[in-house]
Tab-separated table of N, CA and C in Angstrom:
chain	number	residue	atom	x	y	z
N	176	UNK	N	104.669	141.373	133.522
N	176	UNK	CA	104.933	140.322	134.485
N	176	UNK	C	103.632	139.717	135.010
N	177	UNK	N	102.656	140.543	135.264
N	177	UNK	CA	101.356	140.073	135.728
N	177	UNK	C	100.695	139.198	134.664
N	178	UNK	N	100.781	139.613	133.446
N	178	UNK	CA	100.206	138.860	132.333
N	178	UNK	C	100.866	137.483	132.208
N	179	UNK	N	102.167	137.468	132.405
N	179	UNK	CA	102.905	136.197	132.342
N	179	UNK	C	102.465	135.260	133.458
N	180	UNK	N	102.275	135.788	134.652
N	180	UNK	CA	101.836	134.979	135.788
N	180	UNK	C	100.433	134.431	135.544
N	181	UNK	N	99.557	135.261	134.982
N	181	UNK	CA	98.199	134.812	134.687
N	181	UNK	C	98.202	133.716	133.615
N	182	UNK	N	99.076	133.857	132.639
N	182	UNK	CA	99.213	132.834	131.599
N	182	UNK	C	99.702	131.522	132.205
N	183	UNK	N	100.664	131.628	133.118
N	183	UNK	CA	101.170	130.432	133.807
N	183	UNK	C	100.062	129.759	134.611
N	184	UNK	N	99.255	130.567	135.280
N	184	UNK	CA	98.150	130.021	136.079
N	184	UNK	C	97.158	129.294	135.180
N	185	UNK	N	96.829	129.871	134.046
N	185	UNK	CA	95.909	129.226	133.103
N	185	UNK	C	96.474	127.892	132.612
N	186	UNK	N	97.759	127.883	132.320
N	186	UNK	CA	98.395	126.642	131.865
N	186	UNK	C	98.355	125.581	132.961
N	187	UNK	N	98.618	125.996	134.190
N	187	UNK	CA	98.578	125.053	135.314
N	187	UNK	C	97.162	124.534	135.544
N	188	UNK	N	96.173	125.402	135.404
N	188	UNK	CA	94.788	124.969	135.571
N	188	UNK	C	94.396	123.961	134.492
N	189	UNK	N	94.887	124.138	133.286
N	189	UNK	CA	94.632	123.169	132.222
N	189	UNK	C	95.289	121.827	132.547
N	190	UNK	N	96.508	121.891	133.088
N	190	UNK	CA	97.200	120.654	133.473
N	190	UNK	C	96.435	119.945	134.580
N	191	UNK	N	95.974	120.719	135.561
N	191	UNK	CA	95.207	120.132	136.665
N	191	UNK	C	93.946	119.469	136.128
N	192	UNK	N	93.274	120.145	135.226
N	192	UNK	CA	92.053	119.597	134.639
N	192	UNK	C	92.341	118.288	133.898
N	193	UNK	N	93.398	118.272	133.115
N	193	UNK	CA	93.761	117.062	132.366
N	193	UNK	C	94.163	115.929	133.309
N	194	UNK	N	94.940	116.243	134.329
N	194	UNK	CA	95.355	115.214	135.285
N	194	UNK	C	94.157	114.676	136.067
N	195	UNK	N	93.225	115.544	136.401
N	195	UNK	CA	92.008	115.107	137.088
N	195	UNK	C	91.208	114.164	136.192
N	196	UNK	N	91.110	114.494	134.913
N	196	UNK	CA	90.412	113.633	133.963
N	196	UNK	C	91.095	112.268	133.865
N	197	UNK	N	92.432	112.277	133.801
N	197	UNK	CA	93.179	111.019	133.725
N	197	UNK	C	92.994	110.191	134.991
N	198	UNK	N	93.016	110.860	136.153
N	198	UNK	CA	92.820	110.155	137.422
N	198	UNK	C	91.441	109.513	137.466
N	199	UNK	N	90.421	110.263	137.067
N	199	UNK	CA	89.059	109.721	137.068
N	199	UNK	C	88.936	108.517	136.139
N	200	UNK	N	89.593	108.588	134.996
N	200	UNK	CA	89.575	107.456	134.063
N	200	UNK	C	90.244	106.234	134.689
N	201	UNK	N	91.342	106.447	135.385
N	201	UNK	CA	92.038	105.328	136.043
N	201	UNK	C	91.200	104.756	137.180
N	202	UNK	N	90.490	105.611	137.909
N	202	UNK	CA	89.624	105.126	138.982
N	202	UNK	C	88.510	104.240	138.422
N	203	UNK	N	87.962	104.623	137.289
N	203	UNK	CA	86.943	103.802	136.633
N	203	UNK	C	87.550	102.466	136.204
N	204	UNK	N	88.758	102.508	135.665
N	204	UNK	CA	89.439	101.283	135.235
N	204	UNK	C	89.698	100.354	136.419
N	205	UNK	N	90.163	100.914	137.532
N	205	UNK	CA	90.428	100.112	138.731
N	205	UNK	C	89.136	99.480	139.242
N	206	UNK	N	88.067	100.250	139.293
N	206	UNK	CA	86.784	99.712	139.750
N	206	UNK	C	86.311	98.587	138.838
N	207	UNK	N	86.491	98.768	137.553
N	207	UNK	CA	86.102	97.741	136.591
N	207	UNK	C	86.910	96.463	136.795
N	208	UNK	N	88.214	96.607	136.987
N	208	UNK	CA	89.067	95.437	137.210
N	208	UNK	C	88.723	94.741	138.517
N	209	UNK	N	88.397	95.501	139.542
N	209	UNK	CA	88.002	94.885	140.817
N	209	UNK	C	86.729	94.070	140.644
N	210	UNK	N	85.799	94.594	139.862
N	210	UNK	CA	84.557	93.856	139.615
N	210	UNK	C	84.821	92.559	138.870
N	211	UNK	N	85.755	92.584	137.952
N	211	UNK	CA	86.098	91.380	137.198
N	211	UNK	C	86.759	90.356	138.108
N	212	UNK	N	87.616	90.823	138.996
N	212	UNK	CA	88.376	89.915	139.849
N	212	UNK	C	87.596	89.425	141.060
N	213	UNK	N	86.589	90.141	141.476
N	213	UNK	CA	85.924	89.798	142.723
N	213	UNK	C	85.321	88.397	142.761
N	214	UNK	N	84.758	87.849	141.671
N	214	UNK	CA	84.220	86.487	141.777
N	214	UNK	C	85.281	85.449	142.155
N	215	UNK	N	86.482	85.584	141.631
N	215	UNK	CA	87.534	84.623	141.958
N	215	UNK	C	87.913	84.716	143.435
N	216	UNK	N	87.745	85.879	144.009
N	216	UNK	CA	88.077	86.045	145.425
N	216	UNK	C	87.070	85.347	146.331
N	217	UNK	N	85.896	85.031	145.798
N	217	UNK	CA	84.866	84.388	146.612
N	217	UNK	C	84.917	82.865	146.534
N	218	UNK	N	85.787	82.334	145.703
N	218	UNK	CA	85.907	80.876	145.591
N	218	UNK	C	86.530	80.340	146.878
N	219	UNK	N	85.926	79.332	147.485
N	219	UNK	CA	86.517	78.746	148.691
N	219	UNK	C	87.920	78.202	148.402
N	220	UNK	N	88.770	78.245	149.403
N	220	UNK	CA	90.154	77.788	149.262
N	220	UNK	C	90.198	76.344	148.782
N	221	UNK	N	89.279	75.519	149.267
N	221	UNK	CA	89.270	74.110	148.879
N	221	UNK	C	89.026	73.950	147.376
N	222	UNK	N	88.109	74.741	146.833
N	222	UNK	CA	87.800	74.670	145.400
N	222	UNK	C	88.980	75.188	144.585
N	223	UNK	N	89.535	76.317	145.010
N	223	UNK	CA	90.697	76.873	144.317
N	223	UNK	C	91.861	75.889	144.362
N	224	UNK	N	92.046	75.243	145.500
N	224	UNK	CA	93.113	74.254	145.639
N	224	UNK	C	92.928	73.112	144.649
N	225	UNK	N	91.700	72.664	144.483
N	225	UNK	CA	91.405	71.585	143.532
N	225	UNK	C	91.686	72.033	142.094
N	226	UNK	N	91.298	73.253	141.770
N	226	UNK	CA	91.555	73.792	140.427
N	226	UNK	C	93.053	73.858	140.168
N	227	UNK	N	93.797	74.365	141.145
N	227	UNK	CA	95.248	74.466	140.981
N	227	UNK	C	95.878	73.084	140.841
N	228	UNK	N	95.386	72.135	141.622
N	228	UNK	CA	95.922	70.772	141.529
N	228	UNK	C	95.686	70.195	140.132
N	229	UNK	N	94.489	70.380	139.624
N	229	UNK	CA	94.177	69.863	138.287
N	229	UNK	C	95.022	70.525	137.210
N	230	UNK	N	95.401	71.767	137.438
N	230	UNK	CA	96.235	72.451	136.442
N	230	UNK	C	97.690	71.995	136.499
N	231	UNK	N	98.075	71.344	137.585
N	231	UNK	CA	99.471	70.911	137.741
N	231	UNK	C	99.719	69.482	137.276
N	232	UNK	N	98.671	68.679	137.235
N	232	UNK	CA	98.898	67.282	136.859
N	232	UNK	C	99.001	67.155	135.341
N	233	UNK	N	99.715	66.151	134.860
N	233	UNK	CA	99.827	65.948	133.409
N	233	UNK	C	98.453	65.677	132.794
N	234	UNK	N	98.300	66.022	131.529
N	234	UNK	CA	97.009	65.855	130.853
N	234	UNK	C	96.526	64.411	130.866
N	235	UNK	N	97.450	63.469	130.717
N	235	UNK	CA	97.050	62.061	130.696
N	235	UNK	C	96.957	61.464	132.101
N	236	UNK	N	97.313	62.242	133.112
N	236	UNK	CA	97.233	61.771	134.486
N	236	UNK	C	98.403	60.926	134.925
N	237	UNK	N	99.342	60.655	134.038
N	237	UNK	CA	100.504	59.834	134.365
N	237	UNK	C	101.724	60.720	134.589
N	238	UNK	N	102.283	60.584	135.749
N	238	UNK	CA	103.479	61.362	136.063
N	238	UNK	C	104.708	60.667	135.493
N	239	UNK	N	105.573	61.444	134.888
N	239	UNK	CA	106.827	60.918	134.359
N	239	UNK	C	107.972	61.652	135.036
N	240	UNK	N	109.170	61.193	134.776
N	240	UNK	CA	110.341	61.794	135.416
N	240	UNK	C	110.521	63.258	135.030
N	241	UNK	N	110.084	63.627	133.838
N	241	UNK	CA	110.287	65.013	133.407
N	241	UNK	C	109.162	65.956	133.847
N	242	UNK	N	108.133	65.432	134.514
N	242	UNK	CA	107.048	66.289	135.007
N	242	UNK	C	107.368	66.706	136.438
N	243	UNK	N	107.571	67.972	136.634
N	243	UNK	CA	107.963	68.489	137.946
N	243	UNK	C	106.789	69.244	138.569
N	244	UNK	N	105.942	68.524	139.303
N	244	UNK	CA	104.755	69.142	139.891
N	244	UNK	C	105.129	70.232	140.890
N	245	UNK	N	106.245	70.054	141.580
N	245	UNK	CA	106.665	71.072	142.553
N	245	UNK	C	106.977	72.385	141.841
N	246	UNK	N	107.572	72.302	140.671
N	246	UNK	CA	107.883	73.521	139.917
N	246	UNK	C	106.590	74.232	139.518
N	247	UNK	N	105.605	73.479	139.037
N	247	UNK	CA	104.324	74.073	138.654
N	247	UNK	C	103.617	74.663	139.876
N	248	UNK	N	103.620	73.912	140.953
N	248	UNK	CA	102.984	74.387	142.176
N	248	UNK	C	103.660	75.651	142.675
N	249	UNK	N	104.970	75.659	142.659
N	249	UNK	CA	105.718	76.832	143.098
N	249	UNK	C	105.378	78.046	142.251
N	250	UNK	N	105.282	77.856	140.969
N	250	UNK	CA	104.936	78.957	140.067
N	250	UNK	C	103.536	79.495	140.372
N	251	UNK	N	102.568	78.611	140.526
N	251	UNK	CA	101.203	79.044	140.828
N	251	UNK	C	101.105	79.722	142.188
N	252	UNK	N	101.907	79.285	143.135
N	252	UNK	CA	101.836	79.866	144.475
N	252	UNK	C	102.405	81.277	144.535
N	253	UNK	N	103.033	81.721	143.461
N	253	UNK	CA	103.573	83.085	143.420
N	253	UNK	C	102.585	84.103	142.856
N	254	UNK	N	101.443	83.647	142.383
N	254	UNK	CA	100.486	84.561	141.743
N	254	UNK	C	99.938	85.569	142.749
N	255	UNK	N	99.449	85.092	143.869
N	255	UNK	CA	98.921	85.988	144.900
N	255	UNK	C	98.812	85.202	146.203
N	256	UNK	N	98.468	85.892	147.256
N	256	UNK	CA	98.389	85.266	148.576
N	256	UNK	C	97.332	84.160	148.598
N	257	UNK	N	96.191	84.405	147.981
N	257	UNK	CA	95.117	83.397	147.982
N	257	UNK	C	95.554	82.120	147.268
N	258	UNK	N	96.238	82.277	146.128
N	258	UNK	CA	96.705	81.103	145.391
N	258	UNK	C	97.788	80.379	146.177
N	259	UNK	N	98.647	81.123	146.863
N	259	UNK	CA	99.691	80.497	147.679
N	259	UNK	C	99.056	79.685	148.805
N	260	UNK	N	98.074	80.278	149.452
N	260	UNK	CA	97.387	79.582	150.542
N	260	UNK	C	96.724	78.307	150.022
N	261	UNK	N	96.083	78.405	148.870
N	261	UNK	CA	95.414	77.236	148.286
N	261	UNK	C	96.423	76.163	147.898
N	262	UNK	N	97.524	76.570	147.302
N	262	UNK	CA	98.546	75.602	146.882
N	262	UNK	C	99.205	74.944	148.089
N	263	UNK	N	99.519	75.733	149.082
N	263	UNK	CA	100.203	75.190	150.268
N	263	UNK	C	99.285	74.318	151.115
N	264	UNK	N	97.982	74.534	151.008
N	264	UNK	CA	97.050	73.750	151.818
N	264	UNK	C	96.745	72.382	151.203
N	265	UNK	N	97.258	72.125	150.009
N	265	UNK	CA	96.980	70.862	149.321
N	265	UNK	C	98.256	70.022	149.250
N	266	UNK	N	98.403	69.033	150.125
N	266	UNK	CA	99.628	68.230	150.138
N	266	UNK	C	99.844	67.423	148.855
N	267	UNK	N	98.787	67.173	148.096
N	267	UNK	CA	98.946	66.415	146.845
N	267	UNK	C	99.701	67.213	145.789
N	268	UNK	N	99.796	68.517	145.991
N	268	UNK	CA	100.500	69.349	145.017
N	268	UNK	C	101.997	69.411	145.290
N	269	UNK	N	102.418	68.865	146.392
N	269	UNK	CA	103.846	68.916	146.732
N	269	UNK	C	104.380	67.509	146.720
């Protein structure tokens, strides 16, 4: 019985070691993704708003009946809070 308990402990320690390794790998991944995303977070709302507006207008600049800018704006405003704030702050997008 003692031997069985010791074997169980060894197995659990191996699991802990593997889970710790996986956690550390995920922490590195999260830090890497934050570094990639951080420049976009520093863009002023006015600049982001202009970028979003340009992405919503038709390529030729002419609006037609089938171009629904509100639909595009609504979609972009769902990406994150910053994009929503930028989209909502630009009346030309609505």
